[in-house]
Amino acid sequence: MKSFRYTITDKTGIHARPAGLLVKEARKYKSRIRIKSGEKSVEATGLMAVMSLGIACGQTIEILVEGEDEQMAVAGMEQFFKRNL
Amino acid sequence: MSRWLLPVWNSFSNGICRIERVSQKEKKVQYFKGKSVYKGVTMGPVVVYKKQGEQVKRKAIENPEAEILRLRQALEMSKLQLDALYEKAVTEVGEASAAIFEVHKMMLEDEDYLEAAINMIRTECVNAEYAVTMTGNNFSQMFSSMADEYMKARAADVIDVSSRLARNLCGQREQGTFMERPSVIVADDLSPSETVQLDKKKILAFVTVHGSTNSHTAILARMMNIPALVSTDVQMEQLQDGMIAIVDGFEGTMILNPDASTCAKAQKRIREEEEKVALLQELKGKDSVTSDGHKVMLYANIGNVGDIGYVLENDAEGIGLFRSEFLYLGREDAPSEEEQFEAYKQAARMMAGKKVIIRTLDIGADKQADYLGLQQEENPALGYRAIRICLKQPDIFKTQLRALLRAAFYGNISIMYPMIISTSEVQRIQAMIEDVRQELEEQGIQYKVPEQGIMIETPAAVMISDKLAPMVDFFSIGTNDLTQYTLAIDRQNAKLDDFYDPHHESILRMIRMVVENGHRHGKWVGICGELGADAGLTEEFVRMGVDELSVAPSMILKLRKIIRETRFKA
């Protein structure tokens, strides 16, 4: 399993639209991708689950990736966060 | 895709609301208050928007798999409808606001949602209509219990998609409210899809009992420039179609059954507003010149790259104050050179050759940026902040300067330094600029040393502006801090409101002094504080010789009008 931490810099946080993009990105990979915020962790492939975390600007989250393409998935997700959030 | 638009459009004729005659006895004047979403005034007949009456009923079913198949078919149908709605919304309100229908579609693609509904059908042997309605309610409750106001408002979106699914399952058509003539729509609540399906040409205003200013209906109303009130204390049962209402988005009120004199007053205001909007639209693309041909630069103040849309929409001639703080706040480490470079370059590109004046880091102990190691201070306004941090922590400042010099190669960027009080500070900045320039030169990185100016926002800088002027390319007067420091009044302290006079003669004299000292050395002088947007002072500033006014984007056209009506030479 691989993981990385990221601090949200988008001032609106992970709102509906970015959450949708995030889900789309996560679905590209075979690996299981989870987002951990505080005590809660959800599958990154579920839009409403991701939105339910209510992640705001400045908050640090952890992205956990596990599966056959985890190398690629981590790189892809990291890039996604840097670009969009 | 376009064939799906037809059923949506046709559905208007199947509407359930008809305009009926109003009985005379109901006609007493009534006032209601709501939260205004868009500032505008309008008057017209009320149309009461009624939701589809039929409640989804729980039914036992025998073949869950067949029911699940039905659900999947309805799902596909709903997605196609949402595509069509998205297309309609894009043409009417633009891509950004239309994105909500993309989100709706993604909600329907949510595996947790679908799984919950399917599980319910299988384990409880219930009809799909009931399963999606209950699932929608559960998910919506999750959103309404969240702390964030924006997320709370998403509960309505889940309900909207769930009822679309339920409607498609029982083969109901989508329906709009039929309007014979332009009307004020009063509804309990309006979902985004209901809002977009209404015939835009026939909507005078939206008034809803529920809904937040964050709801997509509110956002759409704003985009469509339609007066709208949400959270209005109106009782729906008191309303009848055809009653006359005045909706005032400035006051946040709706007046029902107004008397003749109120009507006349409202009509006058509507006319005035229309004239104002038309006039302002007319001024777009025009120069900001006085009637005797003196040009004033009219620029906009912004806080991040996203605001540039408003800048262009309001036809600003440049950006006079681009606060770079947005790059620094709400994060754990300082923004990298690369990140800053990209942001500045993007701004310059978007402004396509128009001037972009970027102010270097201007924060102090009152703002949260832990990585700067700022300690709590008794008096942050007079403390370790802005250029003082930059000169004491040169690593942070140099990173910003490098990014600025590199971005300046790609567009019309100027740099502005805040909180200056002495010539030695300017000398130190110049030395650092030279260091950075040499570094970039040696590294073979493309750069340009752009125009550089300072903010005049301390009485000290005003008094020595004659000495500062030869050292810089321009002055920009920051009237907010200058007023606070000159009058020794903390603007956060409401007790001092009686003593606070933004037009205090000392401030006006200081501005005059700075303009004269700047001009004596051939440097231009602007104002970027709140006072710059004070329409009552525009004429005086122009006559003083102020070369540039940098204001909120929404003020640009108003000030242009005043400037064009002003004579420079008395």
XYZ file of C-alpha atoms in Angstrom:
655
model
C 0.000 0.000 0.000
C 1.121 3.510 -0.770
C -0.110 6.783 0.607
C 0.506 10.511 0.554
C -0.761 13.558 2.391
C -2.109 16.671 0.777
C -3.303 20.028 2.090
C -6.193 21.558 0.179
C -5.375 25.022 -1.163
C -8.505 25.651 -3.231
C -10.385 28.209 -1.172
C -13.754 26.516 -1.632
C -12.442 23.121 -0.508
C -13.654 19.892 -2.123
C -17.024 21.078 -3.387
C -19.391 19.212 -5.690
C -17.607 19.850 -8.971
C -14.030 19.106 -7.855
C -15.365 16.069 -5.984
C -16.834 14.874 -9.292
C -13.510 15.327 -11.045
C -11.728 13.536 -8.222
C -14.075 10.556 -8.504
C -13.517 10.428 -12.268
C -9.760 10.398 -11.735
C -9.924 7.702 -9.061
C -12.011 5.465 -11.321
C -9.219 5.412 -13.886
C -7.177 3.037 -11.748
C -7.594 -0.569 -10.742
C -6.247 0.099 -7.264
C -8.517 0.735 -4.342
C -8.192 4.408 -3.472
C -9.394 5.808 -0.172
C -9.421 9.301 1.256
C -8.828 9.737 4.936
C -9.840 12.904 6.737
C -9.473 12.816 10.492
C -11.148 9.649 11.739
C -13.227 9.120 8.631
C -12.127 7.394 5.464
C -14.159 6.815 2.298
C -13.741 5.286 -1.142
C -12.538 7.921 -3.581
C -14.805 6.465 -6.261
C -18.038 7.566 -4.543
C -19.104 11.144 -5.219
C -21.412 11.576 -2.267
C -19.027 9.790 0.056
C -16.235 12.175 -0.915
C -18.562 15.159 -0.521
C -19.704 13.886 2.861
C -16.201 14.459 4.231
C -16.813 18.201 3.806
C -13.138 18.877 3.232
C -12.344 22.584 3.523
C -9.451 24.744 2.416
C -6.371 24.288 4.580
C -7.375 20.809 5.705
C -4.845 18.002 5.296
C -6.067 14.661 4.037
C -4.380 11.338 3.435
C -4.814 9.368 0.225
C -4.370 5.611 0.575
C -3.782 3.525 -2.543
C -3.660 -0.238 -2.707
C -3.580 -2.487 -5.774
C -1.686 -3.640 -8.799
C -1.288 -0.205 -10.399
C -0.653 1.680 -7.165
C 2.549 3.271 -8.411
C 0.704 4.920 -11.289
C -2.371 5.665 -9.219
C -0.410 7.523 -6.539
C 1.391 9.593 -9.158
C -1.856 10.320 -10.989
C -3.788 11.265 -7.857
C -0.993 13.432 -6.553
C -0.878 15.316 -9.798
C -4.645 15.647 -9.787
C -4.674 17.216 -6.319
C -1.891 19.640 -7.144
C -3.640 20.763 -10.305
C -7.188 20.999 -9.080
C -7.299 21.345 -5.341
C -28.898 15.140 -27.853
C -31.222 17.787 -29.231
C -34.158 15.418 -29.554
C -34.270 15.236 -25.801
C -34.886 18.899 -25.572
C -38.284 18.518 -27.134
C -40.081 16.654 -24.353
C -38.640 19.081 -21.867
C -39.914 22.078 -23.744
C -43.287 20.576 -24.572
C -43.914 19.848 -20.969
C -44.703 23.511 -20.338
C -48.090 23.068 -21.925
C -48.888 20.294 -19.450
C -48.443 22.606 -16.508
C -50.656 22.321 -13.509
C -50.849 26.006 -12.676
C -53.279 28.214 -14.451
C -53.820 31.898 -14.064
C -57.124 32.438 -12.331
C -59.199 35.473 -11.567
C -58.512 36.898 -8.151
C -61.454 37.629 -5.920
C -61.620 41.272 -4.821
C -61.887 40.683 -1.073
C -58.378 39.176 -0.879
C -56.776 42.359 -2.070
C -55.171 43.868 0.990
C -51.579 45.088 0.957
C -49.100 42.676 2.499
C -45.378 42.918 3.102
C -42.940 40.036 3.193
C -39.223 39.911 3.930
C -36.663 37.597 2.412
C -32.955 37.284 1.719
C -32.109 38.970 -1.527
C -30.052 37.059 -4.028
C -29.973 39.504 -6.879
C -30.436 43.255 -6.635
C -33.150 44.442 -8.950
C -36.745 45.695 -8.820
C -39.695 44.266 -10.665
C -43.480 44.219 -10.584
C -45.963 41.782 -12.066
C -48.549 39.075 -11.508
C -47.797 36.193 -9.170
C -47.691 32.618 -10.356
C -47.732 30.097 -7.535
C -45.461 27.209 -8.404
C -46.866 23.937 -7.176
C -44.876 20.783 -6.840
C -46.043 17.614 -8.445
C -48.727 16.333 -6.114
C -48.308 12.615 -6.276
C -46.551 10.997 -3.339
C -44.418 7.955 -4.007
C -46.107 4.957 -2.426
C -44.486 1.860 -1.026
C -45.545 -1.235 -2.929
C -44.504 -4.829 -2.430
C -43.065 -6.435 -5.548
C -42.427 -10.044 -6.472
C -39.515 -9.892 -8.848
C -36.704 -7.719 -7.477
C -34.421 -8.333 -10.480
C -37.059 -6.981 -12.882
C -37.467 -3.977 -10.605
C -33.702 -3.399 -10.630
C -33.704 -3.561 -14.421
C -36.441 -0.931 -14.442
C -34.299 1.202 -12.151
C -31.315 0.917 -14.473
C -33.439 1.949 -17.465
C -34.810 4.947 -15.594
C -31.270 5.812 -14.645
C -30.152 5.935 -18.283
C -33.185 8.020 -19.191
C -32.443 10.448 -16.346
C -28.852 10.834 -17.466
C -29.963 11.713 -20.984
C -32.402 14.291 -19.607
C -29.647 15.794 -17.504
C -27.428 16.050 -20.572
C -30.210 17.983 -22.292
C -30.726 20.231 -19.271
C -27.009 20.847 -19.138
C -27.017 21.968 -22.779
C -29.968 24.293 -22.169
C -28.321 25.745 -19.067
C -25.017 26.294 -20.873
C -26.650 28.489 -23.490
C -28.767 30.362 -20.946
C -26.546 30.828 -17.917
C -23.076 29.705 -18.983
C -20.915 26.708 -18.345
C -19.957 27.405 -14.754
C -23.541 27.496 -13.510
C -24.640 24.677 -15.782
C -22.067 22.420 -14.116
C -24.645 21.572 -11.455
C -26.338 19.258 -13.936
C -23.065 17.471 -14.484
C -22.890 17.018 -10.738
C -26.453 15.687 -10.764
C -25.427 13.156 -13.352
C -22.443 12.113 -11.261
C -24.725 11.681 -8.279
C -26.746 9.232 -10.352
C -23.523 7.422 -11.188
C -22.615 7.186 -7.517
C -22.124 3.551 -6.654
C -23.042 3.958 -2.991
C -26.321 5.571 -3.942
C -27.221 2.957 -6.538
C -26.149 0.123 -4.279
C -28.289 1.428 -1.427
C -31.342 1.592 -3.679
C -30.737 -1.860 -5.170
C -30.166 -3.394 -1.735
C -33.435 -1.981 -0.562
C -35.292 -3.438 -3.534
C -33.733 -6.855 -2.955
C -33.989 -7.110 0.799
C -37.331 -5.403 1.336
C -38.981 -6.355 -1.978
C -40.209 -2.822 -2.556
C -40.846 -0.901 -5.758
C -37.957 1.037 -7.281
C -39.815 4.381 -6.958
C -39.986 3.941 -3.207
C -36.394 2.688 -2.952
C -34.885 5.677 -4.766
C -37.045 8.150 -2.849
C -35.979 6.716 0.498
C -32.340 6.463 -0.580
C -32.480 10.065 -1.772
C -33.919 11.157 1.565
C -31.166 9.352 3.473
C -28.373 10.873 1.433
C -29.984 14.275 1.562
C -30.172 14.072 5.357
C -26.479 13.349 5.457
C -25.837 16.598 3.587
C -28.271 18.710 5.588
C -26.554 17.622 8.799
C -23.165 18.881 7.621
C -21.734 22.042 9.152
C -20.719 23.702 5.910
C -23.485 25.920 4.460
C -22.559 25.014 0.914
C -22.736 21.283 1.646
C -26.070 21.725 3.445
C -27.456 23.208 0.252
C -26.470 20.069 -1.665
C -29.279 18.178 0.109
C -31.676 19.797 -2.387
C -29.622 18.421 -5.278
C -29.886 14.839 -4.040
C -33.660 15.237 -3.676
C -33.836 16.755 -7.148
C -32.086 13.803 -8.832
C -33.984 11.244 -6.772
C -37.358 12.662 -7.739
C -36.236 12.771 -11.354
C -35.496 9.059 -11.106
C -38.817 8.364 -9.403
C -40.667 10.374 -12.066
C -39.004 8.445 -14.848
C -39.791 5.166 -13.118
C -43.492 5.822 -13.099
C -43.404 7.289 -16.580
C -44.410 10.787 -15.539
C -43.406 13.645 -17.725
C -41.382 16.477 -16.370
C -43.527 19.495 -15.959
C -42.962 23.151 -15.862
C -45.306 25.867 -14.737
C -47.136 27.452 -17.570
C -46.987 31.212 -17.714
C -49.151 33.238 -20.026
C -47.315 36.485 -19.381
C -44.151 37.567 -17.552
C -44.684 36.691 -13.901
C -43.255 36.603 -10.413
C -42.723 32.923 -9.557
C -43.469 32.139 -5.921
C -42.544 28.655 -4.775
C -41.944 26.701 -1.646
C -38.588 25.826 -3.084
C -37.222 25.427 -6.591
C -34.771 22.758 -7.619
C -32.072 23.638 -10.135
C -33.813 21.624 -12.848
C -37.124 23.341 -12.183
C -35.428 26.718 -12.364
C -33.703 26.065 -15.664
C -36.826 24.619 -17.261
C -38.849 27.771 -16.684
C -39.182 30.015 -19.690
C -36.583 32.642 -18.922
C -38.320 35.335 -20.959
C -41.388 35.100 -18.769
C -39.732 35.243 -15.353
C -39.791 38.613 -13.631
C -38.570 37.344 -10.272
C -38.156 34.275 -8.091
C -39.461 34.218 -4.535
C -39.022 31.081 -2.461
C -40.010 30.224 1.107
C -37.025 27.939 1.570
C -33.655 27.806 -0.110
C -30.401 29.456 0.835
C -28.389 32.142 -0.876
C -25.988 29.289 -1.689
C -28.584 27.235 -3.511
C -28.150 26.720 -7.191
C -31.450 28.441 -7.813
C -29.948 31.519 -6.215
C -26.812 31.181 -8.292
C -28.833 30.740 -11.479
C -30.989 33.788 -10.653
C -27.841 35.825 -10.280
C -26.483 34.614 -13.590
C -29.792 35.322 -15.301
C -29.945 38.823 -13.730
C -33.354 38.145 -12.257
C -34.399 39.659 -8.898
C -34.801 36.856 -6.414
C -35.613 36.375 -2.748
C -35.019 33.203 -0.726
C -36.059 32.316 2.849
C -39.057 34.603 2.426
C -41.648 34.674 5.201
C -44.551 34.376 2.769
C -47.457 32.037 3.440
C -48.185 30.209 0.248
C -51.878 29.768 1.043
C -52.373 33.537 1.117
C -51.292 33.750 -2.491
C -53.303 33.381 -5.609
C -52.189 33.428 -9.184
C -52.641 36.829 -10.730
C -52.156 38.908 -7.562
C -49.785 41.790 -8.216
C -46.430 41.750 -6.432
C -43.469 44.106 -6.272
C -40.186 42.306 -5.647
C -37.406 44.564 -4.434
C -34.035 42.851 -4.388
C -32.341 45.928 -2.919
C -34.549 45.889 0.174
C -35.197 42.142 0.211
C -38.960 42.648 0.218
C -42.045 41.538 -1.628
C -45.129 43.748 -1.532
C -48.333 41.954 -2.396
C -51.393 43.856 -3.702
C -49.686 47.256 -3.611
C -51.866 50.372 -3.721
C -51.735 52.811 -6.617
C -49.086 55.121 -5.162
C -46.784 52.227 -4.220
C -47.189 50.899 -7.752
C -46.300 54.266 -9.232
C -43.213 54.508 -7.043
C -42.113 51.005 -7.983
C -42.621 51.716 -11.648
C -40.449 54.791 -11.362
C -37.686 52.787 -9.682
C -37.903 50.023 -12.273
C -37.497 52.613 -15.020
C -34.535 54.207 -13.244
C -32.853 50.844 -12.763
C -33.405 49.942 -16.401
C -31.928 53.236 -17.500
C -28.946 52.738 -15.221
C -28.231 49.232 -16.472
C -28.620 50.337 -20.087
C -26.371 53.314 -19.540
C -23.722 51.225 -17.886
C -23.849 48.665 -20.654
C -23.465 51.517 -23.098
C -20.274 52.618 -21.332
C -18.596 49.276 -21.865
C -15.717 49.627 -24.280
C -15.649 53.414 -23.901
C -12.617 55.333 -22.658
C -12.503 56.793 -19.178
C -11.890 60.382 -20.312
C -13.266 63.627 -18.963
C -15.462 65.790 -21.160
C -12.388 67.902 -21.941
C -10.279 64.919 -22.997
C -8.231 64.085 -19.884
C -7.635 60.337 -19.541
C -7.929 58.533 -16.216
C -6.838 54.898 -15.816
C -9.669 52.858 -14.329
C -8.356 49.577 -12.909
C -9.767 46.797 -10.729
C -8.783 45.364 -7.335
C -8.772 41.581 -7.088
C -7.841 38.859 -4.609
C -7.219 35.877 -6.842
C -7.007 34.685 -10.424
C -10.662 33.623 -10.375
C -11.789 37.264 -10.052
C -10.370 38.134 -13.460
C -13.667 37.102 -15.041
C -15.415 40.018 -13.269
C -12.608 42.346 -14.244
C -13.130 41.617 -17.927
C -16.924 41.571 -17.627
C -16.899 45.074 -16.173
C -14.433 46.306 -18.722
C -11.653 47.413 -16.362
C -8.622 48.793 -18.176
C -6.228 46.793 -16.055
C -5.682 45.386 -12.573
C -4.490 48.066 -10.176
C -4.181 45.876 -7.121
C -3.707 42.142 -7.313
C -3.376 40.967 -3.713
C -0.893 38.095 -3.748
C -1.945 36.881 -0.279
C -4.297 34.237 -1.683
C -1.201 32.247 -2.619
C 0.077 32.327 0.955
C -2.952 31.828 3.160
C -4.552 28.623 4.380
C -1.622 26.334 3.790
C 1.254 24.714 5.637
C 4.246 25.942 3.704
C 5.126 28.946 1.556
C 4.082 28.735 -2.108
C 6.918 27.659 -4.387
C 8.436 29.900 -7.022
C 6.936 27.703 -9.725
C 3.426 27.904 -8.290
C 3.609 31.684 -8.003
C 5.116 32.054 -11.440
C 2.239 30.070 -12.966
C -0.395 32.117 -11.127
C 1.110 35.484 -12.113
C 1.695 34.378 -15.670
C -1.863 33.138 -15.971
C -3.208 36.470 -14.708
C -1.079 38.396 -17.183
C -2.159 36.125 -20.022
C -5.837 36.463 -19.168
C -5.529 40.240 -19.124
C -3.988 40.040 -22.594
C -1.572 42.931 -22.480
C -3.499 45.108 -20.043
C -1.578 46.157 -16.959
C -1.551 43.826 -13.940
C -0.128 45.411 -10.793
C 0.780 42.708 -8.305
C 1.283 43.703 -4.702
C 3.910 41.681 -2.867
C 3.006 39.754 0.279
C 0.971 41.933 2.636
C 0.118 39.962 5.752
C 0.714 40.334 9.448
C 0.006 38.664 12.750
C -3.736 38.973 12.182
C -3.616 36.470 9.327
C -2.993 32.760 9.591
C 0.189 31.511 7.907
C 2.023 29.405 10.477
C 5.047 28.743 8.318
C 6.030 32.432 8.555
C 6.483 31.960 12.291
C 4.541 35.123 13.146
C 3.987 35.646 16.825
C 0.875 37.094 18.420
C 1.152 40.846 18.696
C -0.563 43.423 20.842
C -1.074 45.629 17.835
C -0.736 43.876 14.509
C -1.638 47.000 12.510
C 1.539 48.634 13.782
C 3.484 45.411 13.864
C 5.607 42.951 11.985
C 3.837 42.822 8.646
C 3.987 43.314 4.882
C 7.314 44.628 3.575
C 8.787 44.310 7.065
C 8.374 40.524 6.971
C 9.728 40.467 3.424
C 12.875 42.386 4.324
C 13.462 40.313 7.475
C 12.765 36.981 5.773
C 14.484 37.499 2.438
C 14.085 33.852 1.375
C 10.352 34.225 1.182
C 10.582 37.615 -0.532
C 13.205 36.485 -3.056
C 11.056 33.541 -4.101
C 8.208 35.949 -4.835
C 10.450 38.420 -6.652
C 11.916 35.664 -8.812
C 8.428 34.478 -9.736
C 7.353 38.051 -10.540
C 10.372 38.850 -12.713
C 9.933 35.596 -14.593
C 6.193 36.171 -15.123
C 6.854 39.759 -16.246
C 8.569 38.313 -19.296
C 5.181 36.979 -20.418
C 2.899 39.946 -19.859
C 2.330 43.489 -18.684
C 3.090 43.015 -15.001
C 4.044 45.720 -12.504
C 5.195 45.159 -8.925
C 3.967 47.165 -5.969
C 5.436 47.126 -2.451
C 3.200 47.708 0.584
C 3.723 49.555 3.906
C 6.763 51.606 2.920
C 7.930 54.238 5.417
C 11.452 55.102 4.314
C 13.822 55.535 1.385
C 16.184 52.939 2.868
C 13.480 50.295 2.550
C 13.157 51.093 -1.136
C 16.946 50.870 -1.493
C 16.971 47.451 0.154
C 14.227 46.253 -2.182
C 16.149 47.571 -5.178
C 19.266 45.720 -4.039
C 17.270 42.498 -3.741
C 15.735 42.989 -7.178
C 19.249 43.382 -8.565
C 20.379 40.152 -6.812
C 17.430 38.255 -8.204
C 18.010 39.712 -11.666
C 21.652 38.610 -11.659
C 20.711 35.140 -10.474
C 18.179 34.725 -13.259
C 20.640 36.086 -15.794
C 23.325 33.624 -14.691
C 20.875 30.742 -14.759
C 19.798 31.701 -18.251
C 16.138 31.984 -17.208
C 13.932 34.394 -19.131
C 12.865 37.438 -17.092
C 12.048 41.106 -17.284
C 12.494 43.787 -14.636
C 9.079 45.438 -14.778
C 7.700 48.779 -13.654
C 7.818 49.003 -9.851
C 5.942 51.241 -7.483
C 5.126 51.586 -3.829
C 1.981 51.926 -1.835
C 1.576 55.150 0.021
C -0.338 54.077 3.070
C 1.604 55.507 5.980
C 1.705 59.190 6.924
C 5.501 58.790 6.867
C 5.494 57.880 3.186
C 3.214 60.829 2.423
C 5.524 63.275 4.151
C 8.620 62.042 2.287
C 6.851 61.340 -1.002
C 9.063 63.983 -2.631
C 12.097 61.824 -1.778
C 10.430 58.524 -2.656
C 9.144 59.667 -6.046
C 12.498 59.679 -7.887
C 13.204 56.131 -6.652
C 10.088 54.437 -8.038
C 7.919 54.271 -11.164
C 4.573 55.015 -9.529
C 2.656 55.592 -6.305
C -0.579 53.910 -5.336
C -2.318 55.397 -2.333
C -3.803 52.812 0.034
C -6.448 54.927 1.693
C -7.713 52.284 4.145
C -4.494 52.046 6.124
C -3.580 55.663 5.487
C -6.863 56.788 7.044
C -6.494 54.444 10.000
C -2.929 55.588 10.713
C -3.655 59.272 10.161
C -6.833 59.473 12.220
C -5.491 56.961 14.793
C -8.773 55.075 14.493
C -9.132 51.325 14.449
C -11.779 50.544 11.839
C -12.742 47.306 13.599
C -13.840 49.217 16.682
C -17.505 50.157 16.263
C -17.349 52.515 19.249
C -15.228 54.853 17.155
C -17.694 55.149 14.280
C -18.775 58.593 15.522
C -15.240 59.886 15.214
C -14.474 58.300 11.895
C -14.728 60.557 8.878
C -13.441 58.951 5.679
C -13.516 62.374 3.980
C -11.401 63.995 6.700
C -9.583 66.961 5.265
C -6.207 65.601 6.398
C -6.624 62.623 4.059
C -7.605 64.741 1.084
C -4.664 67.061 1.699
C -2.318 64.098 1.909
C -3.596 62.697 -1.381
C -3.069 66.085 -3.018
C 0.457 66.251 -1.639
C 1.345 62.791 -2.925
C -0.074 63.585 -6.386
C 1.927 66.805 -6.585
C 5.170 65.160 -5.459
C 4.677 62.252 -7.835
C 3.958 64.508 -10.810
C 6.915 66.749 -10.040
C 9.124 63.735 -10.774
C 7.077 62.551 -13.730
C 5.553 59.578 -11.897
C 1.928 58.541 -12.093
C -0.189 58.382 -8.940
C -3.184 56.165 -8.257
C -5.586 55.347 -5.445
C -6.377 51.726 -4.644
C -8.143 52.014 -1.286
C -11.871 52.178 -0.650
C -11.862 55.919 -1.075
C -10.985 55.421 -4.735
C -14.431 53.888 -5.261
C -16.227 56.691 -3.400
C -18.360 58.140 -6.195
C -18.779 61.368 -4.235
C -15.044 62.069 -4.480
C -14.329 60.946 -8.038
C -14.690 64.431 -9.492
C -12.367 65.894 -6.879
C -9.732 63.174 -7.405
C -9.792 63.668 -11.166
C -9.341 67.412 -10.785
C -6.493 66.852 -8.316
C -4.756 65.004 -11.109
C -5.029 61.452 -9.740
C -3.959 59.345 -12.742
C -5.431 56.015 -11.765
C -8.316 54.694 -9.685
C -8.317 51.021 -8.762
C -11.671 49.813 -7.453
C -13.879 46.732 -7.075
C -14.831 45.403 -10.530
C -18.511 46.219 -9.949
C -17.673 49.936 -9.524
C -15.769 50.357 -12.791
C -18.610 51.417 -15.074
C -20.229 53.653 -12.446
C -16.995 55.594 -12.060
C -16.451 55.717 -15.809
C -19.787 57.467 -16.135
C -18.785 60.076 -13.557
C -15.379 60.604 -15.133
C -16.922 61.150 -18.551
C -19.233 63.775 -17.082
C -16.414 65.580 -15.262
C -14.423 68.528 -16.572
C -10.721 68.207 -15.746
C -9.998 71.925 -16.013
C -12.398 73.983 -13.949
